[in-house]
mmCIF file of N, CA and C in Angstrom:
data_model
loop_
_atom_site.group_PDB
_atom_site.id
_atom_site.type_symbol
_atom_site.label_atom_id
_atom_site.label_comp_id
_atom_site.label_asym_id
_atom_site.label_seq_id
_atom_site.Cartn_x
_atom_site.Cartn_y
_atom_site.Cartn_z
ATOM 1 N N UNK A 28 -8.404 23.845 5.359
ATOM 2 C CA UNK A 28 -8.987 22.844 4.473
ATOM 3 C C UNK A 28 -8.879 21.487 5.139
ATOM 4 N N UNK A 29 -10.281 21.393 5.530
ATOM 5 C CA UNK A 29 -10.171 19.501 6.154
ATOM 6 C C UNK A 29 -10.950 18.182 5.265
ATOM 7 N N UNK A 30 -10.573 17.367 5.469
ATOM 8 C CA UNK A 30 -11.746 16.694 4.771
ATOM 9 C C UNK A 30 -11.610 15.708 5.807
ATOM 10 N N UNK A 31 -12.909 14.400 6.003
ATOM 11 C CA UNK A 31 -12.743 13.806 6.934
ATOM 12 C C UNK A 31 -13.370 12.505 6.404
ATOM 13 N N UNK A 32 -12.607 11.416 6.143
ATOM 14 C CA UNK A 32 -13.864 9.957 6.304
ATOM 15 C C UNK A 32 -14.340 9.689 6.715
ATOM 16 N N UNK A 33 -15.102 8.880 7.080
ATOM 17 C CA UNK A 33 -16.062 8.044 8.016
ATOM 18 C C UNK A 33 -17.079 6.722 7.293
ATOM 19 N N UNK A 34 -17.257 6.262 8.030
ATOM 20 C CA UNK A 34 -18.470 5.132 7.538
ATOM 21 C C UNK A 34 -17.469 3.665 7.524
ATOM 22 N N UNK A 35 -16.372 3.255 7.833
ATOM 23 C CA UNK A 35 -15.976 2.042 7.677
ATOM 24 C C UNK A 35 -16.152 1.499 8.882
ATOM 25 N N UNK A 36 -15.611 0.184 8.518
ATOM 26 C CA UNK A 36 -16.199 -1.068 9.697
ATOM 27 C C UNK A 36 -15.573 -2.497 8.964
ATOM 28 N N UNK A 37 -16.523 -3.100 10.212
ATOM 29 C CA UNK A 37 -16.243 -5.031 9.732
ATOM 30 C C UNK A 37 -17.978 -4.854 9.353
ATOM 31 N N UNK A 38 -17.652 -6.122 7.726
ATOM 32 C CA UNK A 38 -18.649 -6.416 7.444
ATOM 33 C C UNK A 38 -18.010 -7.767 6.445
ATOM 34 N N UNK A 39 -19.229 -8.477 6.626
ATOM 35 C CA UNK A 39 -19.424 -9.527 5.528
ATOM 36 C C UNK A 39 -19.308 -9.854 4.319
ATOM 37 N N UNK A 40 -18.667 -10.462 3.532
ATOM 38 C CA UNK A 40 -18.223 -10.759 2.310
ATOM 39 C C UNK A 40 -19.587 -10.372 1.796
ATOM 40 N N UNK A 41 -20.183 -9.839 0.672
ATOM 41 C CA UNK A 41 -21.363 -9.669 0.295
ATOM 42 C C UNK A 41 -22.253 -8.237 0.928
ATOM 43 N N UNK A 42 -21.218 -7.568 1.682
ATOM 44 C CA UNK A 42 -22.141 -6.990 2.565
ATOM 45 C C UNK A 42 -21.785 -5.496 1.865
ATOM 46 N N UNK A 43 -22.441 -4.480 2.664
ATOM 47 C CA UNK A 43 -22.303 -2.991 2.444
ATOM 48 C C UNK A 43 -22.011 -2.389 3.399
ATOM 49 N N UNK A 44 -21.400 -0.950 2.875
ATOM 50 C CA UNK A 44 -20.708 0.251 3.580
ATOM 51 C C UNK A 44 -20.804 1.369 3.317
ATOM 52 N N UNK A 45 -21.415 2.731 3.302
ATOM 53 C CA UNK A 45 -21.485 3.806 2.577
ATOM 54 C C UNK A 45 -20.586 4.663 3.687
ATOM 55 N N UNK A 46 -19.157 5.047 2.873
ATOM 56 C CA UNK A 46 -18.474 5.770 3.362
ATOM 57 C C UNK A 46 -19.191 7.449 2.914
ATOM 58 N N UNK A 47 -18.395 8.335 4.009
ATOM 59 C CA UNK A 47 -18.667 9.633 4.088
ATOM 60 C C UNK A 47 -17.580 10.271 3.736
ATOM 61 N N UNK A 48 -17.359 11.772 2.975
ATOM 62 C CA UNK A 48 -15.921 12.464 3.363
ATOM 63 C C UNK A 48 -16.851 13.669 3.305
ATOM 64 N N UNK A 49 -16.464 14.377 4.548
ATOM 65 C CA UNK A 49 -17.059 15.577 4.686
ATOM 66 C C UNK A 49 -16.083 16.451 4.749
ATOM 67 N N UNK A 50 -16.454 17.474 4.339
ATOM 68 C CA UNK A 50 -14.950 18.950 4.416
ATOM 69 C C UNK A 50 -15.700 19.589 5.171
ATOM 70 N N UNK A 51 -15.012 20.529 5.415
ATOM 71 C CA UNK A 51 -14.815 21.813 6.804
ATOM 72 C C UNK A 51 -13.395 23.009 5.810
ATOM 73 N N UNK A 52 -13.914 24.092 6.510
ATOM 74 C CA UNK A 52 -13.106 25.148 6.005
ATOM 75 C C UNK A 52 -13.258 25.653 4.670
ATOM 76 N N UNK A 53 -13.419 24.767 3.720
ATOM 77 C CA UNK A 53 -13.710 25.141 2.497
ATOM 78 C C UNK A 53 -15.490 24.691 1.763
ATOM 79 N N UNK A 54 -15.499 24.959 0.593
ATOM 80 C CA UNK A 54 -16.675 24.269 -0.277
ATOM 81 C C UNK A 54 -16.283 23.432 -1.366
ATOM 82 N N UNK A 55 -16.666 22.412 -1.096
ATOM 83 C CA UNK A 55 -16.208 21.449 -2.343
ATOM 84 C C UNK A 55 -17.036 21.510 -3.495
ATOM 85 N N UNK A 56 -17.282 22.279 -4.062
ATOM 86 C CA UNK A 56 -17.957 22.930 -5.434
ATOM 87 C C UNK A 56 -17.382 22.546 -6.386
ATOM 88 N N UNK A 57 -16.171 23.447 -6.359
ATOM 89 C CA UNK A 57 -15.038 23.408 -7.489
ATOM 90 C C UNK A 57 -14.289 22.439 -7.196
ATOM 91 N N UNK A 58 -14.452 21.816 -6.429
ATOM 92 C CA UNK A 58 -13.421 20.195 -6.274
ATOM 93 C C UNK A 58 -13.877 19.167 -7.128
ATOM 94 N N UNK A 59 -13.146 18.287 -7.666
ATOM 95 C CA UNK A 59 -13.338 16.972 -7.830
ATOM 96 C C UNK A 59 -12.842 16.198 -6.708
ATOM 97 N N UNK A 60 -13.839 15.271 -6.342
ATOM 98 C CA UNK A 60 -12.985 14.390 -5.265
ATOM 99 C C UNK A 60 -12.911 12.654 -5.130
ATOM 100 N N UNK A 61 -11.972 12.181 -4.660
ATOM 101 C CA UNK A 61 -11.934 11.120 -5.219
ATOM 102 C C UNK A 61 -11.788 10.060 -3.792
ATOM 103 N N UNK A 62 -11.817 8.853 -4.340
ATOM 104 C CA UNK A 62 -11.782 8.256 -3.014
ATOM 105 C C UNK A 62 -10.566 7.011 -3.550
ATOM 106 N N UNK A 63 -9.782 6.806 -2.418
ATOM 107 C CA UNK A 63 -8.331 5.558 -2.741
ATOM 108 C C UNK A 63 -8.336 5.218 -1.544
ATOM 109 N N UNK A 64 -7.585 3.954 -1.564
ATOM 110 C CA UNK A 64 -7.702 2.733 -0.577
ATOM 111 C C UNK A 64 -6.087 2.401 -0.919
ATOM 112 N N UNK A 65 -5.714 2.173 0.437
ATOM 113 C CA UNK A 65 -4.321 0.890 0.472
ATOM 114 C C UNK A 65 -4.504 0.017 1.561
ATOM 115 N N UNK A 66 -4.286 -1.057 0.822
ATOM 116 C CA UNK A 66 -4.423 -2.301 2.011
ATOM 117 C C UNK A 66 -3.220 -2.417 2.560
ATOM 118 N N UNK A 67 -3.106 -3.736 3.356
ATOM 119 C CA UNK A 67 -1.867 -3.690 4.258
ATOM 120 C C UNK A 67 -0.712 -4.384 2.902
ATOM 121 N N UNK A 68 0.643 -3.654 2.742
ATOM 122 C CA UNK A 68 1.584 -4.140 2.058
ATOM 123 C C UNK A 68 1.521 -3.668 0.457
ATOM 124 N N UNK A 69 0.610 -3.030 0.222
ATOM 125 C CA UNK A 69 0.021 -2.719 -1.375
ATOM 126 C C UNK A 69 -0.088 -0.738 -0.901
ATOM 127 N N UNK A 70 0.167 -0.717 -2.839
ATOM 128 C CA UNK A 70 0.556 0.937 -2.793
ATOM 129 C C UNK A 70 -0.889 1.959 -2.653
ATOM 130 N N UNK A 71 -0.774 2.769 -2.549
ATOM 131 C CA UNK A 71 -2.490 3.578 -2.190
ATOM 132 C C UNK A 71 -3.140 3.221 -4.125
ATOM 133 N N UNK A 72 -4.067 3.440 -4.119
ATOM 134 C CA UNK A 72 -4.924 3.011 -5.509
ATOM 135 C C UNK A 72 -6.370 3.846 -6.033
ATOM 136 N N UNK A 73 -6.381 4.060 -6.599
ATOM 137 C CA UNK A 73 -7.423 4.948 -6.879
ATOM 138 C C UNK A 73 -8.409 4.075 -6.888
ATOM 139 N N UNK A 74 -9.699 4.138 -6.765
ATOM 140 C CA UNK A 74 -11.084 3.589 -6.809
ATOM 141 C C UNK A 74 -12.244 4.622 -7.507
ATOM 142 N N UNK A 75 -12.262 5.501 -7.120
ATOM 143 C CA UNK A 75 -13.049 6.141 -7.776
ATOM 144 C C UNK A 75 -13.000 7.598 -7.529
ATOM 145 N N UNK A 76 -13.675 8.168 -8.841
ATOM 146 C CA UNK A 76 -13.509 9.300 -8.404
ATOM 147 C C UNK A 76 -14.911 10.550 -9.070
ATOM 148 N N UNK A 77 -15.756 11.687 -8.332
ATOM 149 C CA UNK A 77 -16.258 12.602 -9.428
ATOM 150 C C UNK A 77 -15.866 13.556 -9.323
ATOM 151 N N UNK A 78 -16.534 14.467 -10.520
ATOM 152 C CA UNK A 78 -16.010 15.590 -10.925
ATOM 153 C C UNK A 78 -16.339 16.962 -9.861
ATOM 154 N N UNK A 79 -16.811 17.909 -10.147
ATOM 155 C CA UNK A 79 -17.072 19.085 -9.446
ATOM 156 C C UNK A 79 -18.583 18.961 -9.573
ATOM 157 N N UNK A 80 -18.801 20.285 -10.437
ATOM 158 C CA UNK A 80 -20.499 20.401 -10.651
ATOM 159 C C UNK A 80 -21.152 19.501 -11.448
ATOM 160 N N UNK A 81 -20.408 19.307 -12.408
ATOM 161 C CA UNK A 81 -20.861 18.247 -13.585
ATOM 162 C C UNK A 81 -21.360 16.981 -13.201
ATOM 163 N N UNK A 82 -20.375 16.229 -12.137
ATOM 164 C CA UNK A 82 -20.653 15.232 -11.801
ATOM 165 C C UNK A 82 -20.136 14.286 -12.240
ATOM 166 N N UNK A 83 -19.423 14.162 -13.391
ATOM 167 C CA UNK A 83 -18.941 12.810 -14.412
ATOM 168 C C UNK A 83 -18.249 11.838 -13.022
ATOM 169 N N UNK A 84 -18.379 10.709 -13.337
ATOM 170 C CA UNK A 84 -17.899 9.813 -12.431
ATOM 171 C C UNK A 84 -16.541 8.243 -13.067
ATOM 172 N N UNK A 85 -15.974 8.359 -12.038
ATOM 173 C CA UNK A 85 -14.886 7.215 -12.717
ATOM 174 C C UNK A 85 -14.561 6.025 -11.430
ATOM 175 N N UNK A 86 -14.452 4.984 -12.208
ATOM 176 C CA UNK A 86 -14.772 3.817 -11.328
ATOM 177 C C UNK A 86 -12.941 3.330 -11.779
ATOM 178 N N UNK A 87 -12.677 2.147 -10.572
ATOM 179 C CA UNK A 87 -11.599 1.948 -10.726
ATOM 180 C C UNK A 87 -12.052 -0.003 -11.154
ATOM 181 N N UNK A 88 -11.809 -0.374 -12.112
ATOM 182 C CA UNK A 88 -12.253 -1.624 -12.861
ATOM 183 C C UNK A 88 -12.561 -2.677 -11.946
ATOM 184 N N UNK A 89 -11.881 -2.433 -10.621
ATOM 185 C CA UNK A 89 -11.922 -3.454 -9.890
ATOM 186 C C UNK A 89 -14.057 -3.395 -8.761
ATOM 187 N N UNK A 90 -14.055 -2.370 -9.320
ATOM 188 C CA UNK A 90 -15.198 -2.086 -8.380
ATOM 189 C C UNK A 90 -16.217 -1.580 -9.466
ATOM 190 N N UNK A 91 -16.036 -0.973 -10.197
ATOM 191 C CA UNK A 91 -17.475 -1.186 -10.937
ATOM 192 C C UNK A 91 -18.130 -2.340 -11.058
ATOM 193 N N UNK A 92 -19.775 -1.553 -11.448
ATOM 194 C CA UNK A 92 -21.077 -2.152 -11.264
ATOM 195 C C UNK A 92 -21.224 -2.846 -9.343
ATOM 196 N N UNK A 93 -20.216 -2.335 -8.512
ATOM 197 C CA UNK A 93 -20.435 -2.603 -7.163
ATOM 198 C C UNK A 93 -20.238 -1.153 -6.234
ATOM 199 N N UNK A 94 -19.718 -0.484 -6.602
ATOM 200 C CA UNK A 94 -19.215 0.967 -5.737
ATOM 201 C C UNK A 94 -19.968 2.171 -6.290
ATOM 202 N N UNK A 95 -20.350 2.932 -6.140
ATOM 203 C CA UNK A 95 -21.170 3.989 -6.419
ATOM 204 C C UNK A 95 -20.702 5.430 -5.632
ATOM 205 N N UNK A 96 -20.332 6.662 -6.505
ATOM 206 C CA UNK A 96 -19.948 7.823 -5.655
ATOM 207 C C UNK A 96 -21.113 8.654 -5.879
ATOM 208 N N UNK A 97 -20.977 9.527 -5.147
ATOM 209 C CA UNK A 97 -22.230 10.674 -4.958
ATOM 210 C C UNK A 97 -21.581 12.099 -4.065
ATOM 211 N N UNK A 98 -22.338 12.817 -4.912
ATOM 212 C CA UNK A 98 -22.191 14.139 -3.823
ATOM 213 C C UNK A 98 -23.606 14.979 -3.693
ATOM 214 N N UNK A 99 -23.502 15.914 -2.895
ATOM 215 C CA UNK A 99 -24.369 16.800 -2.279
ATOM 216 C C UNK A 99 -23.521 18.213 -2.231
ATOM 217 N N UNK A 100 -23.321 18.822 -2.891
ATOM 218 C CA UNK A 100 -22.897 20.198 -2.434
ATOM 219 C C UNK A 100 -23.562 21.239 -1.299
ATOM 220 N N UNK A 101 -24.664 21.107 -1.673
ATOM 221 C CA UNK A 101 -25.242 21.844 -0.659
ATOM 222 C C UNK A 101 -24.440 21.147 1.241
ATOM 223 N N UNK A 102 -24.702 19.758 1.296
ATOM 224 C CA UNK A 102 -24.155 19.234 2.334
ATOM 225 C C UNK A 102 -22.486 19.101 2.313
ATOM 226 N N UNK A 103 -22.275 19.859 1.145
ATOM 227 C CA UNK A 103 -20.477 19.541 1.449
ATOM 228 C C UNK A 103 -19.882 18.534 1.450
ATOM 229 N N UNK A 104 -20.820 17.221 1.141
ATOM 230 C CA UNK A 104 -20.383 15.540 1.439
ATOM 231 C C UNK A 104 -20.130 15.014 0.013
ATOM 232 N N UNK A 105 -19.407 13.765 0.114
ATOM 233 C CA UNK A 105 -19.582 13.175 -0.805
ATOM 234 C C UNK A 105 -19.124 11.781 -0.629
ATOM 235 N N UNK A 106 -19.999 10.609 -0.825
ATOM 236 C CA UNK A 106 -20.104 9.545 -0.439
ATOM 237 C C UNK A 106 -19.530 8.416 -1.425
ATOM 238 N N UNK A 107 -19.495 7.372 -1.024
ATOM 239 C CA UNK A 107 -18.867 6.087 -1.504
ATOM 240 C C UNK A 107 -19.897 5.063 -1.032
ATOM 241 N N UNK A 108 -20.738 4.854 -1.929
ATOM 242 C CA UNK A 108 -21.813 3.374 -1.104
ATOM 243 C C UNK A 108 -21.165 2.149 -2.084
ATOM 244 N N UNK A 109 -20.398 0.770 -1.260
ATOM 245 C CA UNK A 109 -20.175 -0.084 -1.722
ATOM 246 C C UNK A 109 -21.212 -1.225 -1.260
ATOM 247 N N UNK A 110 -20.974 -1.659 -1.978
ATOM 248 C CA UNK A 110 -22.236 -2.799 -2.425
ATOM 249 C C UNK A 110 -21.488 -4.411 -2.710
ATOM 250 N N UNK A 111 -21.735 -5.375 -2.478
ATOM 251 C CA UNK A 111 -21.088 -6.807 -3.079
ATOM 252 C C UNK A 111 -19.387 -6.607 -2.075
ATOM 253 N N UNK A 112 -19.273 -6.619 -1.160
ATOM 254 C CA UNK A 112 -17.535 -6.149 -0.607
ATOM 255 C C UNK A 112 -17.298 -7.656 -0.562
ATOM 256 N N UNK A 113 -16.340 -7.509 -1.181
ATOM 257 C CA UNK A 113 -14.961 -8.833 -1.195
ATOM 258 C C UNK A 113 -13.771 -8.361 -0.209
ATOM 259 N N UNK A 114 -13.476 -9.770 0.188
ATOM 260 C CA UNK A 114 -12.536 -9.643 1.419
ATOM 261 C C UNK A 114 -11.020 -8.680 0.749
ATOM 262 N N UNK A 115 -11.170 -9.072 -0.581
ATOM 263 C CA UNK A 115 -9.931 -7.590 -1.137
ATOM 264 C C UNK A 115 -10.196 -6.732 -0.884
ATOM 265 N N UNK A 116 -11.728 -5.642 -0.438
ATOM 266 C CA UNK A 116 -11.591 -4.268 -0.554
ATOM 267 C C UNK A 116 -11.028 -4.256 0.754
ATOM 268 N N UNK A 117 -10.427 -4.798 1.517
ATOM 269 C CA UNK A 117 -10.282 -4.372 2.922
ATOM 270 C C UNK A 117 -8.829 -3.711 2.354
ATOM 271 N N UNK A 118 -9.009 -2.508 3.550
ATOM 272 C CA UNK A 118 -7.884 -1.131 3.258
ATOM 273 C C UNK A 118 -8.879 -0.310 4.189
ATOM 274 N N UNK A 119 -7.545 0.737 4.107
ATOM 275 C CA UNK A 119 -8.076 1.957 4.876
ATOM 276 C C UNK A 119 -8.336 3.186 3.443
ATOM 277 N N UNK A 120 -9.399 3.257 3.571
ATOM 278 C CA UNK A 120 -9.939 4.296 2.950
ATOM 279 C C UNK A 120 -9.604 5.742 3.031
ATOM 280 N N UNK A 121 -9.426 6.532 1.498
ATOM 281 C CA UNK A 121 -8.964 7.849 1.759
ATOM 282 C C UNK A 121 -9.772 8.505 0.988
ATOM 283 N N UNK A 122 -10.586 9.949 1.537
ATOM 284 C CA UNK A 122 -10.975 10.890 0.106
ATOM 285 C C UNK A 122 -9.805 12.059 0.411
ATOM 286 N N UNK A 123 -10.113 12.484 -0.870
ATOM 287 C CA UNK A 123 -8.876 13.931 -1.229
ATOM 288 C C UNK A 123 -10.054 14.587 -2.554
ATOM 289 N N UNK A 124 -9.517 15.975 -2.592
ATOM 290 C CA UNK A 124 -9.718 16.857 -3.193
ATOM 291 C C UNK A 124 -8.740 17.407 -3.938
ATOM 292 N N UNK A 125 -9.471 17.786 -5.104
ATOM 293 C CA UNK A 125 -8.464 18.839 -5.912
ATOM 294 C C UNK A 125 -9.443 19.890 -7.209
ATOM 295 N N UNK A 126 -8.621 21.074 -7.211
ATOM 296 C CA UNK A 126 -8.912 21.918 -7.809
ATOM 297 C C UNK A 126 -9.685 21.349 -9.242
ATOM 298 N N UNK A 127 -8.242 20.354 -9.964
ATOM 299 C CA UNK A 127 -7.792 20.111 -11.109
ATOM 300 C C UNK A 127 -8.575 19.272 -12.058
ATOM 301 N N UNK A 128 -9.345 18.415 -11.040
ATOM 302 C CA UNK A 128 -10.816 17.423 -11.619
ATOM 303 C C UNK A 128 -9.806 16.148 -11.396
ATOM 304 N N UNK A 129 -10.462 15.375 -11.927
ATOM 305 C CA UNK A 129 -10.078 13.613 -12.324
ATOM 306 C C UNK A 129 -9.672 13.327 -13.108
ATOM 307 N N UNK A 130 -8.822 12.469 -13.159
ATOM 308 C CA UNK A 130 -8.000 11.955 -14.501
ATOM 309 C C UNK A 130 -8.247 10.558 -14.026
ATOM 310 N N UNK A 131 -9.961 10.071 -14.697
ATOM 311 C CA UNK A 131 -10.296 8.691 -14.512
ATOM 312 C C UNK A 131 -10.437 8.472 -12.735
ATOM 313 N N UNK A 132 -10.387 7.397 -12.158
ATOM 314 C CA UNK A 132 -10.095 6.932 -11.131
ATOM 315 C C UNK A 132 -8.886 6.658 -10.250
ATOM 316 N N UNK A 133 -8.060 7.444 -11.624
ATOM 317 C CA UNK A 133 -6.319 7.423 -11.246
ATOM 318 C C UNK A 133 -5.602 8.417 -9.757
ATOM 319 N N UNK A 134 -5.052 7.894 -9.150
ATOM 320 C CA UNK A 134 -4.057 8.280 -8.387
ATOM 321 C C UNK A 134 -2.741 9.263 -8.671
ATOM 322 N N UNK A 135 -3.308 10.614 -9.254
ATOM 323 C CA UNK A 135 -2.370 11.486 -9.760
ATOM 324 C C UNK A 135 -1.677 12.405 -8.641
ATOM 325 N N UNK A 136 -2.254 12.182 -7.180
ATOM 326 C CA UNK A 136 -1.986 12.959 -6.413
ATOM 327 C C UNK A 136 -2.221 13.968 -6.072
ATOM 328 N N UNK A 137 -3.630 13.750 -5.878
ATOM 329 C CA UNK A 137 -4.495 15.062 -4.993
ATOM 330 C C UNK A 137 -4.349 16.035 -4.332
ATOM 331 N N UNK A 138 -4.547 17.372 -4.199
ATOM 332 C CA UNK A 138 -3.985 18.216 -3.319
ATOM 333 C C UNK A 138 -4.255 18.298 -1.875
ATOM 334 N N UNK A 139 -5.762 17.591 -1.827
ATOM 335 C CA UNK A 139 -6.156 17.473 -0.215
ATOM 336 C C UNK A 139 -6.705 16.090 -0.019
ATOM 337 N N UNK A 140 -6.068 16.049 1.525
ATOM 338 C CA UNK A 140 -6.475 14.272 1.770
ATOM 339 C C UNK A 140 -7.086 14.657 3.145
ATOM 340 N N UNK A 141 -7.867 13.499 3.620
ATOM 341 C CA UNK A 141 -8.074 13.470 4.969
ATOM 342 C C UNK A 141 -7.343 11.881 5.298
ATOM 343 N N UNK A 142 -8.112 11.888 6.628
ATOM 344 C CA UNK A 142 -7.566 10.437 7.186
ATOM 345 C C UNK A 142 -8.268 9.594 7.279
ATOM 346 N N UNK A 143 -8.288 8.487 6.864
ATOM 347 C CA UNK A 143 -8.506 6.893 6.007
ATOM 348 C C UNK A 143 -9.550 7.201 7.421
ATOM 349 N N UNK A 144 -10.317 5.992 6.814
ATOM 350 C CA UNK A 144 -11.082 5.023 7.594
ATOM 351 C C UNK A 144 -11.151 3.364 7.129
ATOM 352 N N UNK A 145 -10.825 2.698 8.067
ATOM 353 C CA UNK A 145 -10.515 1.231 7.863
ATOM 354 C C UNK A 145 -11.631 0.321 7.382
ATOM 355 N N UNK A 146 -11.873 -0.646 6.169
ATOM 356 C CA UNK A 146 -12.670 -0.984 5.878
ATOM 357 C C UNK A 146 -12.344 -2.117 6.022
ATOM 358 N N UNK A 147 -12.921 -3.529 6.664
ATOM 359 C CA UNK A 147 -12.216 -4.730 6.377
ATOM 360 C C UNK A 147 -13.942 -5.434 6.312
ATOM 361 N N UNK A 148 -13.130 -6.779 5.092
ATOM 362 C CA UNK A 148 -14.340 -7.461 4.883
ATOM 363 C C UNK A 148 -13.832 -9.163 4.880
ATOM 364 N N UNK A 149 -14.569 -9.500 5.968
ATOM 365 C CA UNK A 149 -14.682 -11.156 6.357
ATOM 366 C C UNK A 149 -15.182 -12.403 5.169
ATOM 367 N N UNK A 150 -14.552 -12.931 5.206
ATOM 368 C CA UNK A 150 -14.833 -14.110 3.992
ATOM 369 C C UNK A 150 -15.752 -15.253 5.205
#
């Protein structure tokens, strides 16, 4: 079971980023998966998260009406397009998976993580 980020960078206060987490080994069908961020000195944080098939989606207050998740099952992906980035979202980005679904955008501790990708945004 892998999952993998991708899509971060330097970008502009105002600017955009559509992160990737792709899995390998498994099918993320029955997953809910979620995406969390820790910046430098601050604890990991939930941002968002959807469900499996259903789709229901949960935003973490600080990023709604700017962050948007999505999936593709067929492609196994499931994306994070941020929109409006403030020099706060900078962190390294994490998706994880779990059986169990979402509880909101919360940080309950996922069963599968991959490895961050660094997002930093310039004022």
């Amino acid at each position: 079971v892998q999952l993998q980020a991708s899509g971060g960078g330097l970008v502009q206060a105002g600017g955009s980023l559509r992160l990737s987490c792709a899995a390998s080994g498994f099918t993320l069908d029955y997953y809910a998966i979620g995406w969390f961020r820790q910046a430098p000195g601050k604890e990991r944080e939930g941002v968002s998260c959807i469900g499996s098939s259903a789709g229901r989606t949960y935003y973490a207050d600080s990023v709604k009406g700017r962050f948007t998740i999505s999936r593709d099952n067929a492609k196994n992906t499931v994306w994070l397009q941020m929109n409006g980035l403030e020099p706060e979202d900078t962190a390294v980005y994490y998706c994880a998976a779990d059986l169990r679904g979402c509880y909101e955008a919360t940080d309950y501790g996922m069963d599968y993580w991959g490895k961050g990708t660094l997002v930093t945004v310039s004022s």
